Short mmCIF file of N, CA and C in Angstrom, two decimals:
data_model
loop_
_atom_site.label_atom_id
_atom_site.label_comp_id
_atom_site.label_asym_id
_atom_site.label_seq_id
_atom_site.Cartn_x
_atom_site.Cartn_y
_atom_site.Cartn_z
N MET Z 1 3.02 -19.78 -2.73
CA MET Z 1 3.83 -18.83 -3.46
C MET Z 1 4.78 -19.58 -4.39
N ILE Z 2 5.03 -18.98 -5.50
CA ILE Z 2 5.93 -19.56 -6.48
C ILE Z 2 7.36 -19.30 -6.04
N LYS Z 3 8.15 -20.36 -6.06
CA LYS Z 3 9.56 -20.21 -5.68
C LYS Z 3 10.36 -19.81 -6.90
N ILE Z 4 11.10 -18.73 -6.75
CA ILE Z 4 12.00 -18.24 -7.79
C ILE Z 4 13.38 -18.15 -7.18
N ALA Z 5 14.37 -18.67 -7.90
CA ALA Z 5 15.74 -18.64 -7.37
C ALA Z 5 16.18 -17.20 -7.15
N GLU Z 6 16.94 -17.00 -6.09
CA GLU Z 6 17.37 -15.66 -5.70
C GLU Z 6 18.55 -15.21 -6.55
N ASN Z 7 18.42 -14.02 -7.14
CA ASN Z 7 19.56 -13.47 -7.88
C ASN Z 7 20.32 -12.49 -6.98
N LYS Z 8 21.32 -11.87 -7.55
CA LYS Z 8 22.21 -11.01 -6.75
C LYS Z 8 21.48 -9.80 -6.17
N THR Z 9 20.61 -9.18 -6.93
CA THR Z 9 19.89 -8.00 -6.47
C THR Z 9 18.95 -8.34 -5.32
N ARG Z 10 18.18 -9.40 -5.49
CA ARG Z 10 17.24 -9.79 -4.43
C ARG Z 10 17.97 -10.23 -3.17
N LYS Z 11 19.12 -10.85 -3.34
CA LYS Z 11 19.90 -11.26 -2.16
C LYS Z 11 20.39 -10.04 -1.39
N ARG Z 12 20.85 -9.03 -2.11
CA ARG Z 12 21.33 -7.82 -1.43
C ARG Z 12 20.19 -7.10 -0.71
N LEU Z 13 19.02 -7.06 -1.34
CA LEU Z 13 17.88 -6.43 -0.69
C LEU Z 13 17.43 -7.21 0.54
N ARG Z 14 17.46 -8.54 0.46
CA ARG Z 14 17.09 -9.37 1.61
C ARG Z 14 18.07 -9.17 2.76
N ILE Z 15 19.36 -9.10 2.45
CA ILE Z 15 20.37 -8.87 3.49
C ILE Z 15 20.20 -7.47 4.09
N ALA Z 16 19.87 -6.48 3.26
CA ALA Z 16 19.62 -5.13 3.77
C ALA Z 16 18.43 -5.12 4.72
N GLN Z 17 17.38 -5.87 4.38
CA GLN Z 17 16.23 -5.97 5.27
C GLN Z 17 16.64 -6.58 6.61
N CYS Z 18 17.44 -7.64 6.54
CA CYS Z 18 17.89 -8.29 7.78
C CYS Z 18 18.71 -7.34 8.64
N VAL Z 19 19.59 -6.57 8.01
CA VAL Z 19 20.43 -5.63 8.76
C VAL Z 19 19.58 -4.55 9.41
N PHE Z 20 18.59 -4.02 8.68
CA PHE Z 20 17.75 -2.99 9.26
C PHE Z 20 16.84 -3.54 10.35
N TYR Z 21 16.41 -4.80 10.25
CA TYR Z 21 15.65 -5.39 11.35
C TYR Z 21 16.54 -5.60 12.58
N LEU Z 22 17.80 -5.96 12.38
CA LEU Z 22 18.72 -6.06 13.53
C LEU Z 22 18.93 -4.69 14.16
N LEU Z 23 19.01 -3.67 13.33
CA LEU Z 23 19.13 -2.30 13.83
C LEU Z 23 17.87 -1.91 14.61
N GLN Z 24 16.73 -2.38 14.13
CA GLN Z 24 15.46 -2.12 14.82
C GLN Z 24 15.45 -2.78 16.20
N ILE Z 25 15.97 -4.00 16.27
CA ILE Z 25 16.06 -4.67 17.56
C ILE Z 25 17.02 -3.92 18.48
N PHE Z 26 18.10 -3.38 17.92
CA PHE Z 26 19.05 -2.59 18.70
C PHE Z 26 18.40 -1.32 19.24
N PHE Z 27 17.49 -0.72 18.48
CA PHE Z 27 16.81 0.50 18.93
C PHE Z 27 15.93 0.25 20.15
N CYS Z 28 15.62 -1.01 20.43
CA CYS Z 28 14.83 -1.32 21.64
C CYS Z 28 15.63 -1.03 22.90
N THR Z 29 16.95 -0.92 22.80
CA THR Z 29 17.78 -0.60 23.96
C THR Z 29 17.93 0.91 24.16
N PHE Z 30 17.43 1.71 23.23
CA PHE Z 30 17.45 3.17 23.38
C PHE Z 30 16.27 3.58 24.25
N THR Z 31 16.32 4.81 24.76
CA THR Z 31 15.22 5.28 25.58
C THR Z 31 14.00 5.52 24.71
N PHE Z 32 12.91 4.85 25.04
CA PHE Z 32 11.68 4.96 24.27
C PHE Z 32 10.70 5.94 24.89
N ILE Z 33 10.62 5.91 26.22
CA ILE Z 33 9.59 6.69 26.91
C ILE Z 33 10.25 7.64 27.90
N ARG Z 34 9.72 8.85 27.95
CA ARG Z 34 10.18 9.87 28.89
C ARG Z 34 8.93 10.40 29.59
N PHE Z 35 8.90 10.27 30.91
CA PHE Z 35 7.74 10.79 31.64
C PHE Z 35 8.23 11.55 32.87
N PRO Z 36 7.41 12.49 33.36
CA PRO Z 36 7.83 13.34 34.49
C PRO Z 36 8.07 12.54 35.76
N ASP Z 37 9.10 12.92 36.48
CA ASP Z 37 9.42 12.29 37.75
C ASP Z 37 8.47 12.85 38.82
N PRO Z 38 7.72 11.98 39.51
CA PRO Z 38 6.77 12.49 40.50
C PRO Z 38 7.44 13.06 41.75
N GLU Z 39 8.69 12.67 42.02
CA GLU Z 39 9.36 13.12 43.22
C GLU Z 39 10.07 14.46 43.04
N LYS Z 40 10.58 14.72 41.85
CA LYS Z 40 11.33 15.94 41.59
C LYS Z 40 10.66 16.69 40.44
N ALA Z 41 10.23 17.88 40.71
CA ALA Z 41 9.57 18.69 39.70
C ALA Z 41 10.57 19.12 38.63
N GLY Z 42 10.17 19.08 37.40
CA GLY Z 42 11.03 19.52 36.31
C GLY Z 42 12.01 18.47 35.82
N ARG Z 43 12.00 17.28 36.40
CA ARG Z 43 12.90 16.22 35.97
C ARG Z 43 12.10 15.13 35.30
N TYR Z 44 12.79 14.36 34.48
CA TYR Z 44 12.13 13.29 33.74
C TYR Z 44 12.79 11.94 34.03
N ILE Z 45 12.00 10.89 33.87
CA ILE Z 45 12.49 9.52 33.97
C ILE Z 45 12.52 8.96 32.56
N TYR Z 46 13.65 8.42 32.16
CA TYR Z 46 13.82 7.85 30.83
C TYR Z 46 13.85 6.33 30.94
N LYS Z 47 13.04 5.66 30.12
CA LYS Z 47 12.95 4.20 30.17
C LYS Z 47 13.12 3.60 28.78
N THR Z 48 13.93 2.55 28.72
CA THR Z 48 14.01 1.76 27.49
C THR Z 48 12.93 0.69 27.56
N LEU Z 49 12.73 -0.02 26.47
CA LEU Z 49 11.75 -1.11 26.50
C LEU Z 49 12.17 -2.21 27.46
N LEU Z 50 13.46 -2.45 27.55
CA LEU Z 50 13.94 -3.48 28.46
C LEU Z 50 13.77 -3.06 29.92
N ASP Z 51 13.92 -1.77 30.22
CA ASP Z 51 13.66 -1.27 31.57
C ASP Z 51 12.19 -1.43 31.94
N ILE Z 52 11.34 -1.20 30.97
CA ILE Z 52 9.90 -1.28 31.22
C ILE Z 52 9.49 -2.70 31.54
N PHE Z 53 10.11 -3.68 30.90
CA PHE Z 53 9.77 -5.07 31.20
C PHE Z 53 10.24 -5.46 32.59
N GLY Z 54 11.21 -4.77 33.14
CA GLY Z 54 11.64 -5.00 34.51
C GLY Z 54 10.63 -4.49 35.53
N MET Z 55 9.72 -3.62 35.10
CA MET Z 55 8.69 -3.08 35.98
C MET Z 55 7.43 -3.94 35.99
N PHE Z 56 7.45 -5.08 35.33
CA PHE Z 56 6.22 -5.87 35.10
C PHE Z 56 5.51 -6.26 36.38
N GLY Z 57 6.21 -6.64 37.43
CA GLY Z 57 5.57 -7.09 38.64
C GLY Z 57 5.31 -6.00 39.66
N ASN Z 58 5.77 -4.79 39.40
CA ASN Z 58 5.64 -3.70 40.37
C ASN Z 58 4.21 -3.19 40.48
N THR Z 59 3.89 -2.64 41.62
CA THR Z 59 2.62 -1.97 41.81
C THR Z 59 2.90 -0.52 42.16
N PHE Z 60 2.18 0.36 41.53
CA PHE Z 60 2.35 1.79 41.75
C PHE Z 60 1.02 2.38 42.17
N SER Z 61 1.07 3.44 42.95
CA SER Z 61 -0.16 4.18 43.24
C SER Z 61 -0.40 5.14 42.08
N ASP Z 62 -1.61 5.64 41.99
CA ASP Z 62 -1.95 6.54 40.89
C ASP Z 62 -1.20 7.86 40.97
N SER Z 63 -0.75 8.24 42.16
CA SER Z 63 -0.04 9.50 42.31
C SER Z 63 1.35 9.43 41.70
N GLU Z 64 1.92 8.24 41.58
CA GLU Z 64 3.26 8.10 41.03
C GLU Z 64 3.27 8.15 39.50
N GLY Z 65 2.14 7.93 38.85
CA GLY Z 65 2.09 8.00 37.41
C GLY Z 65 2.55 6.74 36.71
N GLY Z 66 3.08 5.79 37.43
CA GLY Z 66 3.58 4.58 36.82
C GLY Z 66 2.54 3.49 36.67
N ALA Z 67 1.36 3.68 37.30
CA ALA Z 67 0.31 2.67 37.23
C ALA Z 67 -0.19 2.51 35.80
N LYS Z 68 -0.30 3.61 35.09
CA LYS Z 68 -0.74 3.54 33.69
C LYS Z 68 0.33 2.91 32.82
N LEU Z 69 1.59 3.15 33.14
CA LEU Z 69 2.68 2.55 32.37
C LEU Z 69 2.72 1.04 32.58
N VAL Z 70 2.50 0.58 33.79
CA VAL Z 70 2.50 -0.85 34.08
C VAL Z 70 1.35 -1.54 33.36
N ALA Z 71 0.25 -0.85 33.19
CA ALA Z 71 -0.89 -1.43 32.47
C ALA Z 71 -0.60 -1.62 30.99
N THR Z 72 0.32 -0.85 30.43
CA THR Z 72 0.64 -0.96 29.00
C THR Z 72 1.82 -1.88 28.71
N ILE Z 73 2.44 -2.45 29.73
CA ILE Z 73 3.63 -3.29 29.52
C ILE Z 73 3.37 -4.46 28.58
N PRO Z 74 2.27 -5.20 28.72
CA PRO Z 74 2.05 -6.30 27.76
C PRO Z 74 1.94 -5.82 26.32
N PHE Z 75 1.41 -4.63 26.12
CA PHE Z 75 1.31 -4.10 24.76
C PHE Z 75 2.66 -3.66 24.23
N LEU Z 76 3.53 -3.18 25.11
CA LEU Z 76 4.86 -2.75 24.69
C LEU Z 76 5.75 -3.93 24.32
N LEU Z 77 5.39 -5.13 24.75
CA LEU Z 77 6.12 -6.33 24.35
C LEU Z 77 6.04 -6.52 22.83
N ILE Z 78 4.97 -6.04 22.24
CA ILE Z 78 4.80 -6.14 20.79
C ILE Z 78 5.91 -5.39 20.07
N LEU Z 79 6.39 -4.29 20.64
CA LEU Z 79 7.44 -3.50 20.00
C LEU Z 79 8.77 -4.25 19.91
N VAL Z 80 8.96 -5.26 20.74
CA VAL Z 80 10.16 -6.08 20.68
C VAL Z 80 9.93 -7.29 19.78
N VAL Z 81 8.73 -7.83 19.79
CA VAL Z 81 8.44 -9.05 19.03
C VAL Z 81 8.37 -8.79 17.53
N ILE Z 82 7.83 -7.66 17.13
CA ILE Z 82 7.64 -7.37 15.70
C ILE Z 82 8.96 -7.39 14.92
N PRO Z 83 10.03 -6.70 15.36
CA PRO Z 83 11.27 -6.78 14.57
C PRO Z 83 11.91 -8.16 14.58
N ILE Z 84 11.70 -8.92 15.64
CA ILE Z 84 12.26 -10.28 15.68
C ILE Z 84 11.58 -11.16 14.65
N VAL Z 85 10.26 -11.06 14.56
CA VAL Z 85 9.50 -11.83 13.55
C VAL Z 85 9.92 -11.41 12.14
N GLY Z 86 10.03 -10.11 11.91
CA GLY Z 86 10.45 -9.62 10.60
C GLY Z 86 11.84 -10.09 10.21
N PHE Z 87 12.76 -10.08 11.19
CA PHE Z 87 14.12 -10.53 10.91
C PHE Z 87 14.15 -12.00 10.51
N PHE Z 88 13.46 -12.84 11.27
CA PHE Z 88 13.51 -14.27 10.96
C PHE Z 88 12.84 -14.61 9.63
N PHE Z 89 11.77 -13.91 9.28
CA PHE Z 89 11.17 -14.15 7.97
C PHE Z 89 12.12 -13.73 6.86
N CYS Z 90 12.79 -12.59 7.02
CA CYS Z 90 13.71 -12.13 5.98
C CYS Z 90 14.95 -13.00 5.89
N ALA Z 91 15.41 -13.52 7.02
CA ALA Z 91 16.63 -14.32 7.02
C ALA Z 91 16.39 -15.73 6.48
N LEU Z 92 15.22 -16.30 6.73
CA LEU Z 92 15.00 -17.69 6.39
C LEU Z 92 14.27 -17.91 5.06
N ASP Z 93 13.55 -16.93 4.57
CA ASP Z 93 12.82 -17.09 3.32
C ASP Z 93 13.65 -16.52 2.18
N LYS Z 94 14.20 -17.40 1.36
CA LYS Z 94 15.10 -16.95 0.30
C LYS Z 94 14.47 -16.98 -1.09
N GLU Z 95 13.46 -17.80 -1.29
CA GLU Z 95 12.95 -17.98 -2.65
C GLU Z 95 11.54 -17.47 -2.85
N ARG Z 96 10.79 -17.26 -1.81
CA ARG Z 96 9.40 -16.84 -1.95
C ARG Z 96 9.25 -15.36 -1.63
N ASN Z 97 8.09 -14.84 -1.95
CA ASN Z 97 7.80 -13.43 -1.70
C ASN Z 97 7.19 -13.21 -0.32
N LEU Z 98 7.08 -14.27 0.46
CA LEU Z 98 6.44 -14.18 1.77
C LEU Z 98 7.19 -13.23 2.71
N LYS Z 99 8.50 -13.18 2.58
CA LYS Z 99 9.28 -12.28 3.45
C LYS Z 99 8.90 -10.83 3.23
N ASN Z 100 8.61 -10.47 1.99
CA ASN Z 100 8.25 -9.09 1.69
C ASN Z 100 6.85 -8.75 2.21
N ILE Z 101 5.94 -9.68 2.10
CA ILE Z 101 4.59 -9.45 2.60
C ILE Z 101 4.61 -9.32 4.12
N VAL Z 102 5.32 -10.22 4.78
CA VAL Z 102 5.41 -10.16 6.24
C VAL Z 102 6.15 -8.89 6.67
N SER Z 103 7.15 -8.49 5.93
CA SER Z 103 7.92 -7.29 6.27
C SER Z 103 7.06 -6.03 6.17
N ILE Z 104 6.22 -5.95 5.15
CA ILE Z 104 5.33 -4.80 5.03
C ILE Z 104 4.36 -4.75 6.21
N PHE Z 105 3.79 -5.91 6.57
CA PHE Z 105 2.87 -5.95 7.71
C PHE Z 105 3.60 -5.65 9.03
N CYS Z 106 4.83 -6.12 9.17
CA CYS Z 106 5.60 -5.81 10.38
C CYS Z 106 5.86 -4.31 10.49
N CYS Z 107 6.19 -3.68 9.38
CA CYS Z 107 6.41 -2.23 9.40
C CYS Z 107 5.13 -1.48 9.73
N LEU Z 108 4.03 -1.92 9.15
CA LEU Z 108 2.74 -1.29 9.42
C LEU Z 108 2.36 -1.44 10.88
N PHE Z 109 2.45 -2.66 11.41
CA PHE Z 109 2.10 -2.90 12.81
C PHE Z 109 3.07 -2.21 13.76
N GLY Z 110 4.35 -2.15 13.39
CA GLY Z 110 5.34 -1.48 14.24
C GLY Z 110 5.07 0.00 14.38
N VAL Z 111 4.81 0.66 13.26
CA VAL Z 111 4.51 2.09 13.30
C VAL Z 111 3.20 2.33 14.05
N PHE Z 112 2.20 1.50 13.78
CA PHE Z 112 0.92 1.63 14.48
C PHE Z 112 1.09 1.43 15.98
N ALA Z 113 1.89 0.44 16.38
CA ALA Z 113 2.09 0.16 17.80
C ALA Z 113 2.83 1.30 18.50
N ILE Z 114 3.84 1.85 17.85
CA ILE Z 114 4.59 2.95 18.47
C ILE Z 114 3.69 4.18 18.64
N ILE Z 115 2.96 4.50 17.59
CA ILE Z 115 2.11 5.69 17.66
C ILE Z 115 0.95 5.50 18.63
N THR Z 116 0.45 4.27 18.73
CA THR Z 116 -0.70 4.01 19.59
C THR Z 116 -0.31 3.87 21.06
N PHE Z 117 0.74 3.13 21.36
CA PHE Z 117 1.06 2.80 22.74
C PHE Z 117 1.94 3.82 23.44
N ILE Z 118 2.62 4.66 22.70
CA ILE Z 118 3.47 5.68 23.31
C ILE Z 118 2.91 7.06 22.94
N PRO Z 119 2.47 7.83 23.93
CA PRO Z 119 1.95 9.16 23.61
C PRO Z 119 3.03 10.04 22.98
N LEU Z 120 2.60 10.94 22.10
CA LEU Z 120 3.56 11.77 21.38
C LEU Z 120 4.42 12.63 22.29
N ASN Z 121 3.87 13.10 23.41
CA ASN Z 121 4.66 13.93 24.30
C ASN Z 121 5.62 13.11 25.16
N MET Z 122 5.52 11.78 25.13
CA MET Z 122 6.42 10.93 25.91
C MET Z 122 7.43 10.19 25.04
N MET Z 123 7.39 10.38 23.72
CA MET Z 123 8.34 9.70 22.83
C MET Z 123 9.74 10.24 23.04
N ASP Z 124 10.71 9.31 22.97
CA ASP Z 124 12.10 9.72 23.08
C ASP Z 124 12.86 9.20 21.86
N PHE Z 125 14.17 9.25 21.90
CA PHE Z 125 14.99 8.94 20.73
C PHE Z 125 14.74 7.55 20.15
N GLY Z 126 14.61 6.56 20.99
CA GLY Z 126 14.41 5.19 20.50
C GLY Z 126 13.15 5.06 19.67
N ALA Z 127 12.08 5.68 20.11
CA ALA Z 127 10.81 5.60 19.38
C ALA Z 127 10.91 6.33 18.05
N VAL Z 128 11.54 7.49 18.04
CA VAL Z 128 11.68 8.25 16.80
C VAL Z 128 12.58 7.52 15.81
N PHE Z 129 13.71 7.00 16.28
CA PHE Z 129 14.60 6.24 15.40
C PHE Z 129 13.92 4.99 14.88
N SER Z 130 13.10 4.36 15.70
CA SER Z 130 12.38 3.17 15.25
C SER Z 130 11.37 3.52 14.16
N LEU Z 131 10.67 4.63 14.31
CA LEU Z 131 9.73 5.05 13.27
C LEU Z 131 10.44 5.31 11.95
N ILE Z 132 11.57 5.99 12.01
CA ILE Z 132 12.33 6.27 10.79
C ILE Z 132 12.86 4.99 10.18
N ASN Z 133 13.33 4.07 11.01
CA ASN Z 133 13.85 2.80 10.53
C ASN Z 133 12.75 1.95 9.89
N TYR Z 134 11.55 1.97 10.45
CA TYR Z 134 10.43 1.25 9.84
C TYR Z 134 10.10 1.81 8.46
N LEU Z 135 10.22 3.12 8.29
CA LEU Z 135 9.98 3.71 6.97
C LEU Z 135 11.04 3.26 5.97
N ILE Z 136 12.28 3.18 6.41
CA ILE Z 136 13.36 2.72 5.53
C ILE Z 136 13.14 1.25 5.17
N ILE Z 137 12.77 0.42 6.13
CA ILE Z 137 12.52 -1.00 5.86
C ILE Z 137 11.36 -1.17 4.89
N SER Z 138 10.31 -0.38 5.04
CA SER Z 138 9.17 -0.51 4.13
C SER Z 138 9.55 -0.08 2.71
N PHE Z 139 10.43 0.91 2.59
CA PHE Z 139 10.90 1.31 1.26
C PHE Z 139 11.74 0.19 0.63
N ILE Z 140 12.64 -0.38 1.39
CA ILE Z 140 13.47 -1.48 0.87
C ILE Z 140 12.60 -2.68 0.50
N THR Z 141 11.58 -2.94 1.29
CA THR Z 141 10.69 -4.06 1.02
C THR Z 141 9.90 -3.84 -0.26
N SER Z 142 9.44 -2.62 -0.49
CA SER Z 142 8.70 -2.36 -1.73
C SER Z 142 9.61 -2.48 -2.95
N VAL Z 143 10.86 -2.08 -2.81
CA VAL Z 143 11.82 -2.25 -3.91
C VAL Z 143 12.09 -3.74 -4.14
N ALA Z 144 12.17 -4.52 -3.06
CA ALA Z 144 12.39 -5.96 -3.18
C ALA Z 144 11.21 -6.64 -3.84
N MET Z 145 10.01 -6.16 -3.59
CA MET Z 145 8.83 -6.73 -4.27
C MET Z 145 8.88 -6.46 -5.77
N MET Z 146 9.29 -5.28 -6.12
CA MET Z 146 9.39 -4.94 -7.55
C MET Z 146 10.55 -5.66 -8.22
N ALA Z 147 11.62 -5.93 -7.46
CA ALA Z 147 12.77 -6.64 -8.03
C ALA Z 147 12.41 -8.08 -8.36
N ARG Z 148 11.45 -8.60 -7.68
CA ARG Z 148 10.99 -9.96 -7.95
C ARG Z 148 10.23 -10.03 -9.27
N LEU Z 149 9.59 -8.96 -9.65
CA LEU Z 149 8.79 -8.95 -10.87
C LEU Z 149 9.62 -8.74 -12.14
N THR Z 150 10.80 -8.18 -12.01
CA THR Z 150 11.61 -7.88 -13.18
C THR Z 150 12.30 -9.12 -13.72
N ASP Z 151 12.60 -9.07 -15.00
CA ASP Z 151 13.35 -10.17 -15.62
C ASP Z 151 14.82 -10.01 -15.35
N LYS Z 152 15.59 -11.00 -15.78
CA LYS Z 152 17.02 -10.97 -15.52
C LYS Z 152 17.71 -9.90 -16.29
#
């Protein structure tokens, strides 16, 4: 990639990307999944991504409903890794367009992972906020790509 010195507009867009990726990492602490409690009818169990990683070594019977959730834990790790990768690319790449390309792919994979790994009837606030935040990041990234093409 051709290195072009960063001007004021591109710097602001890069910082905005970094802030929204940090916000995306913060959304991992919100409740992502809501599933019915097997012990109490009509009640739900709310889990954040960090709570789910605490269930990694547990074994559940099929009647508890958690066996399927434990099987998806390695895939849910992707939901935490994607914003971290996007943040570091945006924070460390100042002169090349690589941060924008990686950011678009991170947004694409993030939305795909949320929609694929979390059923729509089990989505909670964290998942919805993350989807909206990924759309905002992809919009900022597309503007940053166009800002690179413009003259001074």
